[in-house]
mmCIF file of C-alpha atoms in Angstrom:
data_model
loop_
_atom_site.group_PDB
_atom_site.id
_atom_site.type_symbol
_atom_site.label_atom_id
_atom_site.label_comp_id
_atom_site.label_asym_id
_atom_site.label_seq_id
_atom_site.Cartn_x
_atom_site.Cartn_y
_atom_site.Cartn_z
ATOM 1 C CA MET A 927 43.504 -14.895 -18.140
ATOM 2 C CA SER A 928 42.011 -13.042 -21.099
ATOM 3 C CA LEU A 929 39.033 -10.768 -20.518
ATOM 4 C CA SER A 930 37.849 -11.193 -24.100
ATOM 5 C CA ALA A 931 34.608 -12.865 -22.957
ATOM 6 C CA GLU A 932 33.325 -9.514 -21.728
ATOM 7 C CA ARG A 933 31.235 -7.318 -23.982
ATOM 8 C CA PRO A 934 30.964 -3.534 -23.726
ATOM 9 C CA PHE A 935 27.705 -1.781 -22.922
ATOM 10 C CA THR A 936 26.563 1.827 -22.758
ATOM 11 C CA LEU A 937 23.676 3.184 -20.697
ATOM 12 C CA VAL A 938 22.317 6.710 -21.052
ATOM 13 C CA HIS A 939 20.960 9.050 -18.384
ATOM 14 C CA PRO A 940 18.000 11.330 -19.186
ATOM 15 C CA ASN A 941 20.452 14.242 -19.557
ATOM 16 C CA GLY A 942 22.313 12.335 -22.293
ATOM 17 C CA GLU A 943 25.406 11.429 -20.246
ATOM 18 C CA ARG A 944 26.637 7.911 -20.904
ATOM 19 C CA VAL A 945 27.782 5.276 -18.425
ATOM 20 C CA CYS A 946 30.092 2.711 -20.010
ATOM 21 C CA GLY A 947 31.006 -0.719 -18.743
ATOM 22 C CA LEU A 948 31.793 -4.349 -19.471
ATOM 23 C CA ILE A 949 29.678 -7.423 -18.763
ATOM 24 C CA HIS A 950 30.443 -11.118 -18.709
ATOM 25 C CA GLU A 951 27.006 -12.671 -19.190
ATOM 26 C CA THR A 952 26.317 -16.334 -18.485
ATOM 27 C CA HIS A 953 22.528 -15.883 -18.172
ATOM 28 C CA THR A 954 22.649 -17.368 -14.694
ATOM 29 C CA ASP A 955 21.955 -15.768 -11.331
ATOM 30 C CA PRO A 956 23.248 -14.002 -9.333
ATOM 31 C CA VAL A 957 25.194 -11.177 -11.009
ATOM 32 C CA GLY A 958 28.308 -9.624 -9.461
ATOM 33 C CA VAL A 959 28.869 -5.868 -9.754
ATOM 34 C CA PHE A 960 32.113 -4.121 -8.804
ATOM 35 C CA LEU A 961 32.063 -0.541 -7.475
ATOM 36 C CA PRO A 962 35.446 1.209 -7.757
ATOM 37 C CA GLY A 963 36.687 3.730 -5.230
ATOM 38 C CA PHE A 964 37.306 7.465 -5.373
ATOM 39 C CA ALA A 965 38.866 8.484 -8.728
ATOM 40 C CA SER A 966 39.241 4.803 -9.700
ATOM 41 C CA ASN A 967 37.780 3.062 -12.725
ATOM 42 C CA MET A 968 36.998 -0.412 -14.017
ATOM 43 C CA GLU A 969 40.559 -0.990 -15.237
ATOM 44 C CA GLY A 970 42.025 -1.084 -11.731
ATOM 45 C CA ALA A 971 43.840 -4.167 -10.434
ATOM 46 C CA LYS A 972 40.985 -5.361 -8.175
ATOM 47 C CA SER A 973 38.397 -4.801 -10.869
ATOM 48 C CA ARG A 974 40.343 -6.867 -13.390
ATOM 49 C CA LEU A 975 41.088 -9.587 -10.843
ATOM 50 C CA LEU A 976 37.413 -9.968 -10.009
ATOM 51 C CA ALA A 977 36.396 -9.977 -13.674
ATOM 52 C CA CYS A 978 38.929 -12.710 -14.449
ATOM 53 C CA ASN A 979 37.747 -14.732 -11.465
ATOM 54 C CA ALA A 980 34.121 -14.428 -12.588
ATOM 55 C CA GLN A 981 35.001 -15.832 -16.006
ATOM 56 C CA ALA A 982 36.886 -18.724 -14.433
ATOM 57 C CA GLN A 983 33.901 -19.481 -12.178
ATOM 58 C CA GLY A 984 31.312 -19.094 -14.924
ATOM 59 C CA TRP A 985 29.607 -16.179 -13.153
ATOM 60 C CA SER A 986 27.806 -13.216 -14.660
ATOM 61 C CA TRP A 987 29.786 -10.085 -13.805
ATOM 62 C CA VAL A 988 29.616 -6.341 -14.415
ATOM 63 C CA ARG A 989 32.224 -3.635 -14.041
ATOM 64 C CA PHE A 990 31.727 -0.025 -15.097
ATOM 65 C CA ASP A 991 33.114 3.486 -14.957
ATOM 66 C CA PRO A 992 31.147 6.001 -12.885
ATOM 67 C CA ARG A 993 30.617 9.283 -14.678
ATOM 68 C CA GLY A 994 33.716 11.457 -14.676
ATOM 69 C CA VAL A 995 36.271 8.642 -14.948
ATOM 70 C CA GLY A 996 37.404 6.186 -17.597
ATOM 71 C CA ARG A 997 35.132 5.737 -20.603
ATOM 72 C CA SER A 998 32.003 7.300 -19.131
ATOM 73 C CA ASP A 999 30.828 10.852 -19.768
ATOM 74 C CA GLY A 1000 30.763 13.725 -17.317
ATOM 75 C CA LEU A 1001 33.201 15.765 -15.270
ATOM 76 C CA PHE A 1002 34.991 14.159 -12.333
ATOM 77 C CA GLN A 1003 34.614 17.346 -10.304
ATOM 78 C CA ALA A 1004 30.824 16.859 -10.402
ATOM 79 C CA LEU A 1005 31.107 13.631 -8.382
ATOM 80 C CA THR A 1006 28.683 13.133 -5.512
ATOM 81 C CA LEU A 1007 27.518 9.955 -3.848
ATOM 82 C CA SER A 1008 24.035 10.595 -5.215
ATOM 83 C CA ARG A 1009 25.390 10.853 -8.769
ATOM 84 C CA TYR A 1010 27.390 7.625 -8.373
ATOM 85 C CA LEU A 1011 24.253 5.982 -6.956
ATOM 86 C CA ALA A 1012 22.287 7.083 -10.032
ATOM 87 C CA ASP A 1013 24.919 5.410 -12.236
ATOM 88 C CA LEU A 1014 24.542 2.191 -10.258
ATOM 89 C CA GLN A 1015 20.767 2.425 -10.563
ATOM 90 C CA LEU A 1016 21.128 2.320 -14.359
ATOM 91 C CA ILE A 1017 23.173 -0.871 -13.988
ATOM 92 C CA LEU A 1018 20.584 -2.484 -11.725
ATOM 93 C CA GLN A 1019 17.801 -1.562 -14.138
ATOM 94 C CA MET A 1020 19.774 -3.161 -16.963
ATOM 95 C CA LEU A 1021 19.924 -6.365 -14.896
ATOM 96 C CA GLU A 1022 16.112 -6.423 -14.633
ATOM 97 C CA ASN A 1023 15.701 -7.391 -10.979
ATOM 98 C CA ARG A 1024 18.207 -10.246 -11.082
ATOM 99 C CA PRO A 1025 19.821 -10.851 -7.678
ATOM 100 C CA VAL A 1026 23.056 -8.914 -7.260
ATOM 101 C CA LEU A 1027 26.189 -9.317 -5.174
ATOM 102 C CA LEU A 1028 27.953 -5.969 -4.823
ATOM 103 C CA VAL A 1029 31.690 -5.700 -4.242
ATOM 104 C CA GLY A 1030 32.633 -2.172 -3.238
ATOM 105 C CA SER A 1031 36.105 -0.770 -2.651
ATOM 106 C CA SER A 1032 36.665 2.280 -0.409
ATOM 107 C CA LEU A 1033 34.170 4.912 -1.644
ATOM 108 C CA GLY A 1034 32.556 2.062 -3.582
ATOM 109 C CA GLY A 1035 32.041 0.248 -0.281
ATOM 110 C CA TRP A 1036 30.205 3.237 1.147
ATOM 111 C CA LEU A 1037 28.126 3.412 -2.026
ATOM 112 C CA GLY A 1038 27.366 -0.319 -1.908
ATOM 113 C CA THR A 1039 26.033 0.073 1.620
ATOM 114 C CA ILE A 1040 23.755 2.912 0.503
ATOM 115 C CA ALA A 1041 22.541 0.786 -2.399
ATOM 116 C CA ALA A 1042 21.726 -2.168 -0.147
ATOM 117 C CA THR A 1043 19.436 0.062 1.915
ATOM 118 C CA ARG A 1044 17.849 1.512 -1.233
ATOM 119 C CA TRP A 1045 17.237 -1.731 -3.145
ATOM 120 C CA PRO A 1046 17.170 -4.538 -0.544
ATOM 121 C CA LYS A 1047 15.168 -6.944 -2.722
ATOM 122 C CA GLN A 1048 17.735 -6.929 -5.521
ATOM 123 C CA ILE A 1049 20.997 -6.623 -3.605
ATOM 124 C CA ARG A 1050 21.479 -9.950 -1.857
ATOM 125 C CA ALA A 1051 25.047 -9.669 -0.498
ATOM 126 C CA LEU A 1052 27.776 -7.098 0.133
ATOM 127 C CA LEU A 1053 31.530 -7.598 0.095
ATOM 128 C CA LEU A 1054 33.133 -4.351 1.245
ATOM 129 C CA ILE A 1055 36.832 -3.572 0.903
ATOM 130 C CA ALA A 1056 37.926 -0.948 3.441
ATOM 131 C CA PRO A 1057 34.649 0.985 3.103
ATOM 132 C CA ALA A 1058 35.390 4.701 3.424
ATOM 133 C CA TYR A 1059 32.379 5.808 5.450
ATOM 134 C CA ASN A 1060 32.239 9.583 6.019
ATOM 135 C CA PHE A 1061 35.690 10.210 4.538
ATOM 136 C CA ILE A 1062 34.367 13.206 2.597
ATOM 137 C CA GLN A 1063 33.044 14.853 5.737
ATOM 138 C CA GLU A 1064 36.358 14.152 7.482
ATOM 139 C CA ILE A 1065 38.312 15.842 4.690
ATOM 140 C CA PHE A 1066 36.136 18.919 5.163
ATOM 141 C CA ARG A 1067 36.315 18.876 8.970
ATOM 142 C CA ASN A 1068 40.109 18.711 8.925
ATOM 143 C CA LEU A 1069 40.469 21.868 6.837
ATOM 144 C CA PRO A 1070 41.149 25.229 8.499
ATOM 145 C CA ALA A 1071 38.020 27.366 8.877
ATOM 146 C CA ASP A 1072 39.037 29.794 6.126
ATOM 147 C CA GLU A 1073 39.558 26.960 3.645
ATOM 148 C CA GLN A 1074 36.211 25.432 4.577
ATOM 149 C CA GLN A 1075 34.548 28.774 3.872
ATOM 150 C CA ALA A 1076 36.420 29.248 0.600
ATOM 151 C CA TRP A 1077 35.312 25.825 -0.632
ATOM 152 C CA GLN A 1078 31.698 26.704 0.125
ATOM 153 C CA ASP A 1079 31.933 30.171 -1.406
ATOM 154 C CA THR A 1080 33.617 29.108 -4.661
ATOM 155 C CA ASN A 1081 32.096 25.592 -4.827
ATOM 156 C CA LEU A 1082 35.496 24.301 -5.949
ATOM 157 C CA ARG A 1083 38.650 22.997 -4.286
ATOM 158 C CA CYS A 1084 41.859 21.590 -5.721
ATOM 159 C CA TRP A 1085 44.280 19.184 -4.094
ATOM 160 C CA GLY A 1086 46.928 16.664 -5.060
ATOM 161 C CA ASP A 1087 45.965 13.006 -5.138
ATOM 162 C CA PRO A 1088 48.344 10.707 -3.176
ATOM 163 C CA TYR A 1089 48.015 7.912 -5.768
ATOM 164 C CA GLY A 1090 49.526 9.902 -8.620
ATOM 165 C CA LEU A 1091 46.375 11.063 -10.392
ATOM 166 C CA GLY A 1092 47.577 14.659 -10.341
ATOM 167 C CA GLU A 1093 45.558 17.649 -9.180
ATOM 168 C CA LEU A 1094 41.924 16.900 -8.397
ATOM 169 C CA HIS A 1095 39.125 19.440 -8.552
ATOM 170 C CA MET A 1096 36.040 18.826 -6.417
ATOM 171 C CA ARG A 1097 32.885 20.863 -5.968
ATOM 172 C CA PHE A 1098 31.477 21.559 -2.521
ATOM 173 C CA ASP A 1099 28.404 19.650 -3.721
ATOM 174 C CA LEU A 1100 30.366 16.495 -2.860
ATOM 175 C CA VAL A 1101 30.503 17.526 0.805
ATOM 176 C CA ALA A 1102 26.946 18.820 1.034
ATOM 177 C CA ASP A 1103 25.566 15.652 -0.537
ATOM 178 C CA SER A 1104 27.611 13.329 1.697
ATOM 179 C CA TRP A 1105 25.895 14.384 4.934
ATOM 180 C CA ARG A 1106 22.708 12.588 3.947
ATOM 181 C CA TYR A 1107 24.630 9.287 3.901
ATOM 182 C CA ASP A 1108 26.256 9.564 7.343
ATOM 183 C CA PHE A 1109 25.953 5.954 8.523
ATOM 184 C CA LEU A 1110 27.773 6.641 11.775
ATOM 185 C CA ARG A 1111 25.079 9.118 12.788
ATOM 186 C CA PHE A 1112 22.162 7.414 11.034
ATOM 187 C CA PRO A 1113 22.878 3.655 11.164
ATOM 188 C CA PRO A 1114 21.581 1.665 8.193
ATOM 189 C CA TYR A 1115 19.389 -1.436 8.186
ATOM 190 C CA LEU A 1116 21.033 -4.155 6.124
ATOM 191 C CA ARG A 1117 19.065 -7.331 5.490
ATOM 192 C CA CYS A 1118 21.662 -9.131 3.373
ATOM 193 C CA PRO A 1119 24.905 -10.854 4.456
ATOM 194 C CA VAL A 1120 27.779 -8.367 4.676
ATOM 195 C CA GLU A 1121 31.497 -9.066 4.906
ATOM 196 C CA ILE A 1122 34.081 -6.337 5.389
ATOM 197 C CA LEU A 1123 37.739 -6.907 4.505
ATOM 198 C CA HIS A 1124 40.001 -4.287 6.043
ATOM 199 C CA GLY A 1125 43.768 -4.117 6.411
ATOM 200 C CA SER A 1126 45.372 -3.261 9.735
ATOM 201 C CA ALA A 1127 48.008 -1.173 7.890
ATOM 202 C CA ASP A 1128 45.419 0.960 6.080
ATOM 203 C CA LYS A 1129 46.618 4.564 6.453
ATOM 204 C CA ASP A 1130 43.831 6.069 4.338
ATOM 205 C CA VAL A 1131 40.786 4.506 6.011
ATOM 206 C CA PRO A 1132 41.611 3.146 9.480
ATOM 207 C CA LEU A 1133 40.410 -0.331 10.414
ATOM 208 C CA ALA A 1134 38.748 1.184 13.489
ATOM 209 C CA LEU A 1135 36.203 2.848 11.196
ATOM 210 C CA SER A 1136 34.818 -0.512 10.095
ATOM 211 C CA TYR A 1137 34.381 -1.540 13.727
ATOM 212 C CA GLN A 1138 32.639 1.772 14.482
ATOM 213 C CA PHE A 1139 30.278 1.156 11.595
ATOM 214 C CA ALA A 1140 29.592 -2.442 12.635
ATOM 215 C CA ALA A 1141 28.797 -1.361 16.194
ATOM 216 C CA ARG A 1142 26.102 1.009 14.929
ATOM 217 C CA ALA A 1143 24.630 -0.771 11.907
ATOM 218 C CA HIS A 1144 21.485 -2.872 12.167
ATOM 219 C CA ALA A 1145 22.917 -5.835 10.292
ATOM 220 C CA PRO A 1146 22.416 -9.313 11.769
ATOM 221 C CA GLU A 1147 24.730 -10.946 9.208
ATOM 222 C CA LEU A 1148 27.737 -8.611 9.276
ATOM 223 C CA ALA A 1149 31.300 -9.889 9.716
ATOM 224 C CA ILE A 1150 34.618 -8.033 9.713
ATOM 225 C CA ARG A 1151 37.774 -9.774 8.605
ATOM 226 C CA PRO A 1152 40.844 -7.756 9.680
ATOM 227 C CA LEU A 1153 43.908 -8.394 7.527
ATOM 228 C CA PRO A 1154 47.190 -7.989 9.438
ATOM 229 C CA GLY A 1155 49.751 -5.807 7.677
ATOM 230 C CA VAL A 1156 47.552 -5.175 4.625
ATOM 231 C CA ASN A 1157 47.185 -1.642 3.210
ATOM 232 C CA HIS A 1158 44.211 0.275 1.789
ATOM 233 C CA ARG A 1159 44.586 -1.231 -1.668
ATOM 234 C CA LEU A 1160 44.459 -4.747 -0.203
ATOM 235 C CA GLN A 1161 47.778 -5.596 -1.836
ATOM 236 C CA GLY A 1162 48.858 -9.156 -1.099
ATOM 237 C CA ALA A 1163 45.363 -10.257 -0.061
ATOM 238 C CA ASP A 1164 43.931 -11.437 -3.393
ATOM 239 C CA THR A 1165 43.403 -14.979 -2.121
ATOM 240 C CA VAL A 1166 41.429 -13.767 0.898
ATOM 241 C CA LEU A 1167 39.331 -11.503 -1.322
ATOM 242 C CA LEU A 1168 38.423 -14.297 -3.716
ATOM 243 C CA ARG A 1169 37.670 -16.761 -0.922
ATOM 244 C CA SER A 1170 35.324 -14.288 0.749
ATOM 245 C CA LEU A 1171 33.613 -13.644 -2.552
ATOM 246 C CA GLN A 1172 33.193 -17.380 -3.171
ATOM 247 C CA SER A 1173 31.652 -17.841 0.274
ATOM 248 C CA LEU A 1174 29.087 -15.076 -0.228
ATOM 249 C CA TRP A 1175 28.309 -16.230 -3.756
ATOM 250 C CA THR A 1176 27.615 -19.742 -2.535
ATOM 251 C CA ARG A 1177 25.212 -18.418 0.077
ATOM 252 C CA ILE A 1178 22.987 -16.593 -2.402
ATOM 253 C CA SER A 1179 23.193 -18.737 -5.534
#
């Protein structure tokens, strides 16, 4: 399906940095917003699948690039959850209090959970794809003590990305900022329906993490759907993803 029905938009932070995205606007509620994962952008396979589905369903839909990736301004190495959250806040302001269904993948799932606690009146449902709670802290914890200290002292660390993005540079700010969003230590209150899709063959974010989160969270409408044999990218589970999205959309529209 063509994505020609989308139109580009640009939002600007007070510091002049731009956040760029695409919107399919039907002037009906609710609005779906996709949150890509770590180092991903709005041109990923899941993002495009969901945008195509929204057009087929006649839904309003937004996808965007967080600062530091894709078409948006900024340096990737400056990424923090708080910065990504500020980008999402611009999107929500653009939507002018319309009800929103967030779909978050991996880091985007963690971010979507934060957002639902921050703006509970606007965010009416969450669909989380292998949400990567606390993965930043785990990366830091698993480093030898001297490498932990070096990252703090220099405020920069480089490592190779397993998905072929090359060498990544990340500031220690990413780690320091992540502690404030530790949902395993400080369980969130989620008022909206939440569904988590998580593959049993996920080697990057283990399925057990979603169950740990669910056991702690104060979320009366939270369901986990384990997907046997499915990996972190949810390959081969497009039908399940779209069915779950349809179910949540029906509940809030």
